[in-house]
CSV table of C-alpha atoms and ligand atoms in Angstrom, one decimal:
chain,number,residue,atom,x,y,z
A,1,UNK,CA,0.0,0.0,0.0
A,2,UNK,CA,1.5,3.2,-0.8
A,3,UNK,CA,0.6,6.5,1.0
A,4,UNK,CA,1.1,9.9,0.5
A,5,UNK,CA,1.4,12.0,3.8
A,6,UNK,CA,1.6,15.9,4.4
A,7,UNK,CA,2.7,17.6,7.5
A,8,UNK,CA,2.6,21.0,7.5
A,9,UNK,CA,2.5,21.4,11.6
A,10,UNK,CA,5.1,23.8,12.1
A,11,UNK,CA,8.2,25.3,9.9
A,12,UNK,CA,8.4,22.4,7.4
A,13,UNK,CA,6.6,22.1,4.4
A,14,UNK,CA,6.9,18.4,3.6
A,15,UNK,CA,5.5,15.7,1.4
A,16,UNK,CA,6.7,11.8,1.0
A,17,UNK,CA,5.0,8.5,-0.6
A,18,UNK,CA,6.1,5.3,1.7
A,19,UNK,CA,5.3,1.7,0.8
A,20,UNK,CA,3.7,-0.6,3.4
A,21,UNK,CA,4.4,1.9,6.6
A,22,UNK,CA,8.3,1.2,6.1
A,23,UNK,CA,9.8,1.8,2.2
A,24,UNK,CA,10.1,5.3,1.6
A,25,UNK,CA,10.1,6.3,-1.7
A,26,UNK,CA,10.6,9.9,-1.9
A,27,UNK,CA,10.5,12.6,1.3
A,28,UNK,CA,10.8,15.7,0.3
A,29,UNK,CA,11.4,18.6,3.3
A,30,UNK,CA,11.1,21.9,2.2
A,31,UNK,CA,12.9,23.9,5.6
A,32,UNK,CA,11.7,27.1,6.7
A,33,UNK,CA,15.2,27.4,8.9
A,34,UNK,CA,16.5,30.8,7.0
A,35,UNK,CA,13.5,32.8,7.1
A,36,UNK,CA,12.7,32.1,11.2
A,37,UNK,CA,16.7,32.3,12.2
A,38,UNK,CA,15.7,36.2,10.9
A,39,UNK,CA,13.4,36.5,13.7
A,40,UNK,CA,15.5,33.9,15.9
A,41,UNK,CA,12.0,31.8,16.5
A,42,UNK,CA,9.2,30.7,13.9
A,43,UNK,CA,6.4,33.4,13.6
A,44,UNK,CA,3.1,31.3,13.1
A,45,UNK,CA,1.7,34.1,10.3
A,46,UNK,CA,5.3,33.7,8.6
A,47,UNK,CA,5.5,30.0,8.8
A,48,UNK,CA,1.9,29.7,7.3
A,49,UNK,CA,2.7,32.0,4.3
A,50,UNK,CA,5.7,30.1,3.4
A,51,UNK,CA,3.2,26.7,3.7
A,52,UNK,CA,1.1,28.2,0.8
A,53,UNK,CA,4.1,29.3,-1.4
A,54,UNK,CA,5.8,26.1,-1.0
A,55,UNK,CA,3.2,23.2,-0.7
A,56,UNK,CA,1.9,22.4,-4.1
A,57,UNK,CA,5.9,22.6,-5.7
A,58,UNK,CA,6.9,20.2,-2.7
A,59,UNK,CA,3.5,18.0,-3.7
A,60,UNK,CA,5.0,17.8,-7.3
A,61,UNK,CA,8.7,17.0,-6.4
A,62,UNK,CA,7.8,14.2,-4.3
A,63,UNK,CA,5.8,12.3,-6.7
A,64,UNK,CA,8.4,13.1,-9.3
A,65,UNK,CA,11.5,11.8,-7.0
A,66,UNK,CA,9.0,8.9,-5.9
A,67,UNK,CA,8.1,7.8,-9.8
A,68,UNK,CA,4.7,7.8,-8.8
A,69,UNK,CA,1.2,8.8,-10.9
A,70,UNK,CA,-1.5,9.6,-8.6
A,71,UNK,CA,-3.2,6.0,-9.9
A,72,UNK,CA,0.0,4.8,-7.7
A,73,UNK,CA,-1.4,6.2,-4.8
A,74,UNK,CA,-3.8,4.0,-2.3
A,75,UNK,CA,-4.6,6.6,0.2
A,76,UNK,CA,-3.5,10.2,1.7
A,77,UNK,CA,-2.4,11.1,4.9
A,78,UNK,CA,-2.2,14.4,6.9
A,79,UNK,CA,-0.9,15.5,10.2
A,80,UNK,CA,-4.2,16.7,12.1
A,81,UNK,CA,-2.2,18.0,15.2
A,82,UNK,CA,-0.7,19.0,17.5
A,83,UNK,CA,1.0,22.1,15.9
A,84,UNK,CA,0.7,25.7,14.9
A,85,UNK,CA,-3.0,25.6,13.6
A,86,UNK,CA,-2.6,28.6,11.1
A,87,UNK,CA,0.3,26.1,9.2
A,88,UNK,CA,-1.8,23.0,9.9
A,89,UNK,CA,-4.7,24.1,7.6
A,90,UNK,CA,-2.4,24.4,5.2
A,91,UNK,CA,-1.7,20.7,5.1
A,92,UNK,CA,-5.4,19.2,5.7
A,93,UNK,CA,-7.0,21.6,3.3
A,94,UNK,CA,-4.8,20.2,0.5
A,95,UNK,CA,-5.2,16.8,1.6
A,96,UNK,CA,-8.8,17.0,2.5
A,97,UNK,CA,-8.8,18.7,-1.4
A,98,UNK,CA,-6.5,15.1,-2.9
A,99,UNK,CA,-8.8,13.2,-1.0
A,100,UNK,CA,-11.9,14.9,-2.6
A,101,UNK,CA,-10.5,15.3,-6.3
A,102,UNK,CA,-8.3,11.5,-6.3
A,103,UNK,CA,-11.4,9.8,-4.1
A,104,UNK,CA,-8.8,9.2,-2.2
A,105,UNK,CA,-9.2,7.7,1.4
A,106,UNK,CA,-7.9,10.1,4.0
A,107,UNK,CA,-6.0,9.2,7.1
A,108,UNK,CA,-5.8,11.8,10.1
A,109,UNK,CA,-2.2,11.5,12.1
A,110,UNK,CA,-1.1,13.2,15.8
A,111,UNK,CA,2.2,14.4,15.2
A,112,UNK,CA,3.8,12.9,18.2
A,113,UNK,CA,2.3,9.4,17.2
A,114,UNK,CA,4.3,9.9,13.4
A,115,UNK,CA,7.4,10.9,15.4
A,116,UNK,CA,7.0,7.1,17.3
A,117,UNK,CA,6.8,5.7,14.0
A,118,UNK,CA,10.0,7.7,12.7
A,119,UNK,CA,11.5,4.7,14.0
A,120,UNK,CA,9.6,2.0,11.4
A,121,UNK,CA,11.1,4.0,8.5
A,122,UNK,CA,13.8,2.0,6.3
A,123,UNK,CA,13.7,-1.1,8.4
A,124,UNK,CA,13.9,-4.7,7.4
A,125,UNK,CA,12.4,-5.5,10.3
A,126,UNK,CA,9.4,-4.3,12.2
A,127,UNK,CA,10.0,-3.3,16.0
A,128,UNK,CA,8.8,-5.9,18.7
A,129,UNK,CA,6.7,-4.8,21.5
A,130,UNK,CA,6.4,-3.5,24.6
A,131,UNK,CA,8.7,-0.4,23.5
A,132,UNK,CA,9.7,2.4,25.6
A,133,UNK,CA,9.9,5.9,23.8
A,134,UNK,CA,11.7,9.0,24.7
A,135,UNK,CA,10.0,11.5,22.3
A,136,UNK,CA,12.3,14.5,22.4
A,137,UNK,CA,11.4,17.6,19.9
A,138,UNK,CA,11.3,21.6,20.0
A,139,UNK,CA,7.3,21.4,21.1
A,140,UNK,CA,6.9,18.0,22.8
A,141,UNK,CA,8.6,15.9,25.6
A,142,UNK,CA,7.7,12.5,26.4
A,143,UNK,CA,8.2,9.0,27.9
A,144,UNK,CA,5.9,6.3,26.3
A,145,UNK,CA,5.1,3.0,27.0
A,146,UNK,CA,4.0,1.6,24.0
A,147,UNK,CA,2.1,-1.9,24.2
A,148,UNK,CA,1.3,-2.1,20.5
A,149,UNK,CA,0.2,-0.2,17.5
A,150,UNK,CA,-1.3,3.1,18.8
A,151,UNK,CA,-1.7,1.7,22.5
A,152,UNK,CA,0.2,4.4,24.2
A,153,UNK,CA,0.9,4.7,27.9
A,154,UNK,CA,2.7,8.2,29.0
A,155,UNK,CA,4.7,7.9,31.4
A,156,UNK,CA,6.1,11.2,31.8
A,157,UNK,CA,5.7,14.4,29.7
A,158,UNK,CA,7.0,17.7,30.5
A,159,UNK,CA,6.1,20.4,32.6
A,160,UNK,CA,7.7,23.8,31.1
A,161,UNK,CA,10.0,23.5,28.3
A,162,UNK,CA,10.7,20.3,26.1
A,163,UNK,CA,13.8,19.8,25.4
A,164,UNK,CA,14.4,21.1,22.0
A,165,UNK,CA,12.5,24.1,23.9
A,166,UNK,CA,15.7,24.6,25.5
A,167,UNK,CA,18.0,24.3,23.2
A,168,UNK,CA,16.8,26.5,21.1
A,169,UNK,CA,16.7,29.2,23.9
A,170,UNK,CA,19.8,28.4,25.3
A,171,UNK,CA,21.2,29.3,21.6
A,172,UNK,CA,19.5,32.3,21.8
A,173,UNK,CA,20.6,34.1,25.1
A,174,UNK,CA,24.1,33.2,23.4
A,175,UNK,CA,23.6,34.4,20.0
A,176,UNK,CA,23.8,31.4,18.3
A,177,UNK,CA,21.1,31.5,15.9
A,178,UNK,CA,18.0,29.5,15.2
A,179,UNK,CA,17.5,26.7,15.5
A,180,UNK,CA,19.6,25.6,18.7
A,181,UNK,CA,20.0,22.0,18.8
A,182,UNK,CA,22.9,22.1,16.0
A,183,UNK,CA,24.2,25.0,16.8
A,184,UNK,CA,24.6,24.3,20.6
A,185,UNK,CA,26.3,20.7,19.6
A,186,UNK,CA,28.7,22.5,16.9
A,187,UNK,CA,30.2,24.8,19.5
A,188,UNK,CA,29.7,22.1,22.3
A,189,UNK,CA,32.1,20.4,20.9
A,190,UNK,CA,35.0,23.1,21.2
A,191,UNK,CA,34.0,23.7,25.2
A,192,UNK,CA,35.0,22.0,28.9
A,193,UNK,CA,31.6,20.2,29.7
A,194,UNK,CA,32.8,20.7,33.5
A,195,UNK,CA,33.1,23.9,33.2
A,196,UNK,CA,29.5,25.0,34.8
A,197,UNK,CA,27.8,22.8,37.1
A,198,UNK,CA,24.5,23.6,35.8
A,199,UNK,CA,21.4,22.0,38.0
A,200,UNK,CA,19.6,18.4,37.1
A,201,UNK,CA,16.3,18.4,37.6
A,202,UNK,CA,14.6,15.1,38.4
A,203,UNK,CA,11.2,16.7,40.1
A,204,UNK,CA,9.8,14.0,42.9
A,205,UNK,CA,11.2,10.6,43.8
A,206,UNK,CA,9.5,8.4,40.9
A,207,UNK,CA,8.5,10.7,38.4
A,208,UNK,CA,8.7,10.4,34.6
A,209,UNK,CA,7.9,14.1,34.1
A,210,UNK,CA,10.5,16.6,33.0
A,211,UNK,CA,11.4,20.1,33.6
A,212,UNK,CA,14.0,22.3,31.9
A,213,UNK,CA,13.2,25.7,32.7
A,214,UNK,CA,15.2,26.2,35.7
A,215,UNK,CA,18.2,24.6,33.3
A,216,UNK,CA,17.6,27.6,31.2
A,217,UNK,CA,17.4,30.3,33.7
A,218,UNK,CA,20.9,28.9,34.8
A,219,UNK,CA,22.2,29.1,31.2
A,220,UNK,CA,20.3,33.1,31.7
A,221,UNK,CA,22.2,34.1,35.2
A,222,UNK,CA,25.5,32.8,34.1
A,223,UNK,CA,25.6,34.9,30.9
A,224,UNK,CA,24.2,37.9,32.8
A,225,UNK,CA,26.7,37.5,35.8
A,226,UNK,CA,29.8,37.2,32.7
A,227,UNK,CA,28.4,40.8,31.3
A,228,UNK,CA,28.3,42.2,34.9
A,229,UNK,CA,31.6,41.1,36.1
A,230,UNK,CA,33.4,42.0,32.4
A,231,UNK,CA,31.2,45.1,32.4
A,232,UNK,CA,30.5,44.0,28.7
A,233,UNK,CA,28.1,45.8,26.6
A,234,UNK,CA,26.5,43.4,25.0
A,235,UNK,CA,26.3,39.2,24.3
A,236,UNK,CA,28.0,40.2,21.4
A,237,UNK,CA,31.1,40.6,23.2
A,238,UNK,CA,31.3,37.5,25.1
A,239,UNK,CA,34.4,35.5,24.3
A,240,UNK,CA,34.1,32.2,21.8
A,241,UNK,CA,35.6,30.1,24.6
A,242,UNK,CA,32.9,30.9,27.4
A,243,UNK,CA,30.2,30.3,24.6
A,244,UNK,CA,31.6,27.0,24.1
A,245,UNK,CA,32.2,25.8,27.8
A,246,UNK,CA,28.4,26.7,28.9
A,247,UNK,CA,27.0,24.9,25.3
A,248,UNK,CA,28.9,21.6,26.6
A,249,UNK,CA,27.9,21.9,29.9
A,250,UNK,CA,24.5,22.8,28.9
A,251,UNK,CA,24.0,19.9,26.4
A,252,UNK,CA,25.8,17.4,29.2
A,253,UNK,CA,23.1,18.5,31.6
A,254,UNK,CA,20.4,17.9,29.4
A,255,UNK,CA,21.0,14.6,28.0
A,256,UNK,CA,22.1,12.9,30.9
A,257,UNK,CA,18.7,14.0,32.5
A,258,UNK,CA,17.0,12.6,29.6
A,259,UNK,CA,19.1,9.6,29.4
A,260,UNK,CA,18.7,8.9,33.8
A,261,UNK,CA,14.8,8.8,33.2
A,262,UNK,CA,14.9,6.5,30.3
A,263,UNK,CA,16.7,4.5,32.2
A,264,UNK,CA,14.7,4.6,35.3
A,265,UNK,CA,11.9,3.6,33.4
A,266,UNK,CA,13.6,0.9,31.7
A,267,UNK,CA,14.4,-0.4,34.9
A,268,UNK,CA,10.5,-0.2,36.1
A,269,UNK,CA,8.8,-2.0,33.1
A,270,UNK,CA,11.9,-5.0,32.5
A,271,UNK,CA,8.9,-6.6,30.2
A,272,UNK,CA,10.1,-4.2,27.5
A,273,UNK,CA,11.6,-6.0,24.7
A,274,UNK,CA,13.0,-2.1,22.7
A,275,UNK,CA,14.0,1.4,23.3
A,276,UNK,CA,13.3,4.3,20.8
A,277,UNK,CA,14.4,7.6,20.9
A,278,UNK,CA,12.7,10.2,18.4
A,279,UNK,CA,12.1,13.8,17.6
A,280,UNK,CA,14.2,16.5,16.5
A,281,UNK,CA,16.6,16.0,19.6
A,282,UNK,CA,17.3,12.6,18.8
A,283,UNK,CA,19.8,13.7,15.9
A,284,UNK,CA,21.7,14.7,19.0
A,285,UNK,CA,24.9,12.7,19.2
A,286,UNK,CA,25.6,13.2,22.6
A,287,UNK,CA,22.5,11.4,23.6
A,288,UNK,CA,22.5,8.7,21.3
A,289,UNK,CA,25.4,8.0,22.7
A,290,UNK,CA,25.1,8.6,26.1
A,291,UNK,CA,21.9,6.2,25.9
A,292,UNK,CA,23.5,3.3,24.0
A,293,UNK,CA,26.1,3.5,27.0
A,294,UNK,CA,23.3,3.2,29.5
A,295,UNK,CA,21.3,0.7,27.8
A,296,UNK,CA,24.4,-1.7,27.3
A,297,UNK,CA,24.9,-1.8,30.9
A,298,UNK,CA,21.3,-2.4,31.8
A,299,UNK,CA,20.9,-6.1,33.3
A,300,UNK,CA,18.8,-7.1,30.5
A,301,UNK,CA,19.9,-6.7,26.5
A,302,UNK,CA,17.6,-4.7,24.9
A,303,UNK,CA,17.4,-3.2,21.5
A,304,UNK,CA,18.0,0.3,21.4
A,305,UNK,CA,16.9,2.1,17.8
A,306,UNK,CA,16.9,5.9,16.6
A,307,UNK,CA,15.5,6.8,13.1
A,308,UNK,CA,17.2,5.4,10.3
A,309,UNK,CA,18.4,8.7,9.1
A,310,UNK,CA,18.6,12.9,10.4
A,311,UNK,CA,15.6,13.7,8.6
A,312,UNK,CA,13.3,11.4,10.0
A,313,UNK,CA,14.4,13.3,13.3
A,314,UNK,CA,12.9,16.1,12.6
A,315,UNK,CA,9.5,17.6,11.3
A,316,UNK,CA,9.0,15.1,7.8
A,317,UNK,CA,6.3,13.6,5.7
A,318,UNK,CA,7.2,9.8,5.8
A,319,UNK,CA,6.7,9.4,9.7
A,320,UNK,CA,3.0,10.2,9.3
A,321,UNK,CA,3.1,7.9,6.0
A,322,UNK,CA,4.4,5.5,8.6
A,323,UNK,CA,1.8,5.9,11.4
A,324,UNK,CA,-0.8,6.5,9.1
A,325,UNK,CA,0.0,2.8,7.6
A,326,UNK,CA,-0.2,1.4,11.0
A,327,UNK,CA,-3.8,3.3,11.6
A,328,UNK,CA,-5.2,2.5,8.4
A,329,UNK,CA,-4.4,-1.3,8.8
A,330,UNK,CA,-5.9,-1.5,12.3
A,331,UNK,CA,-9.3,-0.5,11.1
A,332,UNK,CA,-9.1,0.4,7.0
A,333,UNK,CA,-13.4,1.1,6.9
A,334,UNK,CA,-12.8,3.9,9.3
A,335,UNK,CA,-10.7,6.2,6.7
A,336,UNK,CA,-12.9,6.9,3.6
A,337,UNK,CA,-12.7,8.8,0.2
A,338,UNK,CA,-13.8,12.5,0.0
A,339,UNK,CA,-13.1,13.1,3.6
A,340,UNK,CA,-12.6,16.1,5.7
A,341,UNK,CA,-10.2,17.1,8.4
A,342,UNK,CA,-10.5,19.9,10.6
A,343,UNK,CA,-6.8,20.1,12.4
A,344,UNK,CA,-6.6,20.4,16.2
A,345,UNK,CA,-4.3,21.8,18.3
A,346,UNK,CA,-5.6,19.9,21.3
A,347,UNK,CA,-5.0,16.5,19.8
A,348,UNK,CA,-3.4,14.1,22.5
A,349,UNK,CA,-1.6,10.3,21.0
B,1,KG4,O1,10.7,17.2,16.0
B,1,KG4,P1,11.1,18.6,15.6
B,1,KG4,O2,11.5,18.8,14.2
B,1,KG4,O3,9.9,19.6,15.8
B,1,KG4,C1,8.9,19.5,16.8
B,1,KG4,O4,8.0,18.7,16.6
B,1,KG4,O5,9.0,20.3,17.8
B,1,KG4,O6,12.1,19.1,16.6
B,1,KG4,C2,12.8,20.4,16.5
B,1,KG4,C3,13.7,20.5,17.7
B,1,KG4,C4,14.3,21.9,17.7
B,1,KG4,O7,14.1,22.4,19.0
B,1,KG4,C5,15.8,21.7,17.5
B,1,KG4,O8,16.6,22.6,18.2
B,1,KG4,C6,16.0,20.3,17.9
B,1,KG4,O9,14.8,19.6,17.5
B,1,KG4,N1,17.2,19.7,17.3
B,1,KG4,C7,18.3,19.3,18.1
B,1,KG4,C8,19.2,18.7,17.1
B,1,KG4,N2,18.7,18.9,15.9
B,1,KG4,C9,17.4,19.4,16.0
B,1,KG4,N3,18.5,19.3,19.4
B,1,KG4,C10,19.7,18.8,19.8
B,1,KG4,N4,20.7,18.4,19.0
B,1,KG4,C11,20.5,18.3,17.6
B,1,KG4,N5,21.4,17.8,16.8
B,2,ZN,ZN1,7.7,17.3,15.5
């Protein structure tokens, strides 16, 4: 079965045909990165313009790169929400329009759910269940148990900033540019990791929720207390070195709380037979690495998988190809031609 997906849910415009949930034929990603690092954060009315200009080109492309007529095509899928709801019309409008014109059946995805199924792309194998899941991306930050196709448990979820949230920040009170993640690991890697002891935050005993905000504030008081005691005029003038050293120590906090939790609740469900990372912070190399040290040690073996490639990381077409596959197989009458799908920003996995 081949579908075509469309996510449109926050800065990328992005189209991709996948065969049977796994084979990806063409994903095409067309990045809004140059026109938000201008504003140093995506601006919803900006990001949705760009979604008109760019959605019917990237549309074409992909079914040119992925050889495919429209006859080829068995169904369409969409990303419903969560997300910036000004860019998601953008992508059900023109599904819900494919849908109408192709008679088309139309499947609805949660974001978060096609980040899960990032991890079923390019595989020769399918994942075995029980899986544990640390979704880690710039607008969502959570621990899953996941018992089988779209039977979701959260464990944990976070209670400020995700992640990515803080990355990008971080970048931004040292004027790194947008967005963070990439940019803090480039200059991470120049700096003393040991440099700052920055705080971990694990909340209560137990708990599977997360909380970065006080990590950021940190990041805030040491580059205010640098100006102060330098009596420098402005972040511009802060030196290359002192960048680097609070980047490393930054990044080090943040993946080894991520990483202690995954490995907490590894330790609390032993039935689990695989462990996922996904979302945009799972390109991170630091905590793919980090994690495949933890989980080696862990009493019991168990498989430990990030997407196949960097852009099934991020924001991309093929994961909700993916989970829309796995929906659409569970219960193929509920998705029918000449649909329509009003997206949600409230839309929980
Ligand atoms: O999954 P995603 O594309 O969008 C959301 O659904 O939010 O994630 C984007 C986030 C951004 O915050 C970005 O800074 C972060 O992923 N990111 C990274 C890396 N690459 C992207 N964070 C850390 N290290 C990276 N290499
Ligand atoms: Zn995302």
């Amino acid at each position: 079965m081949r579908i075509l997906a469309i996510e449109t849910s926050c800065d990328e415009t992005s189209c991709a045909v996948v065969e049977d949930g796994r084979k990806v034929l063409a994903n095409v990603i067309s990045s809004q990165i140059d026109l938000h690092a201008l504003t140093g954060g995506v601006v919803p009315e900006v990001a949705a313009r760009e979604h008109v200009l760019k959605m019917v080109p990237v549309l074409d492309e992909c079914l040119g790169a992925a050889k495919c007529d429209w006859a080829d095509i068995d169904a369409v899928a969409v990303t419903q929400g969560p997300g910036l709801i000004s860019s998601l019309i953008i992508g059900t409008e023109t599904a819900n329009v494919i849908s109408y014109v192709k008679n088309l059946p139309l499947i609805p995805v949660q974001h978060i759910s096609g980040h899960i199924y990032s991890n079923w792309l390019e595989r020769d194998t399918e994942p075995e269940f029980p899986i544990l899941i640390l979704t880690v991306s710039g607008g969502h930050n959570d621990l899953i148990l996941m018992k089988d196709h779209f039977n979701f448990e959260t464990l944990g979820e976070t209670r400020d900033d995700a992640a990515g949230e803080a990355f990008d920040k971080v970048a931004r009170i040292l004027g790194l540019g947008y967005p963070g993640g990439p940019a803090i690991s480039k200059i991470a890697a120049e700096g003393n990791d040991k440099a700052f002891k920055l705080p971990e935050i694990y909340l209560e005993k137990g708990s599977f929720d997360f909380s970065f905000s006080g990590l950021k504030t940190a990041v805030m008081y040491e580059v205010k207390n640098y100006i102060k005691a330098h009596k420098l005029k402005s972040e511009e003038e802060i030196p290359h070195q002192f960048k680097a050293d609070l980047a490393a120590s930054f990044e080090k906090t943040t993946v080894e709380t991520l990483s202690e939790k995954l490995k907490m609740a590894a330790e609390k469900f032993p039935e689990i037979k695989e462990i996922h990372l996904a979302g945009g912070v799972s390109a991170n190399r630091r905590l793919r690495e980090v994690c495949t040290a933890k989980i080696a040690k862990m009493s019991k073996p168990v498989k430990f998988r990030y997407p196949a490639s960097i852009p099934f990381c991020t924001d991309n077409a093929a994961m909700v190809a993916a989970a829309a596959y796995y929906s659409y197989k569970k219960s193929p009458s509920k998705f029918k031609p000449k649909s329509n799908i009003i997206p949600t920003t409230s839309f929980s996995l």
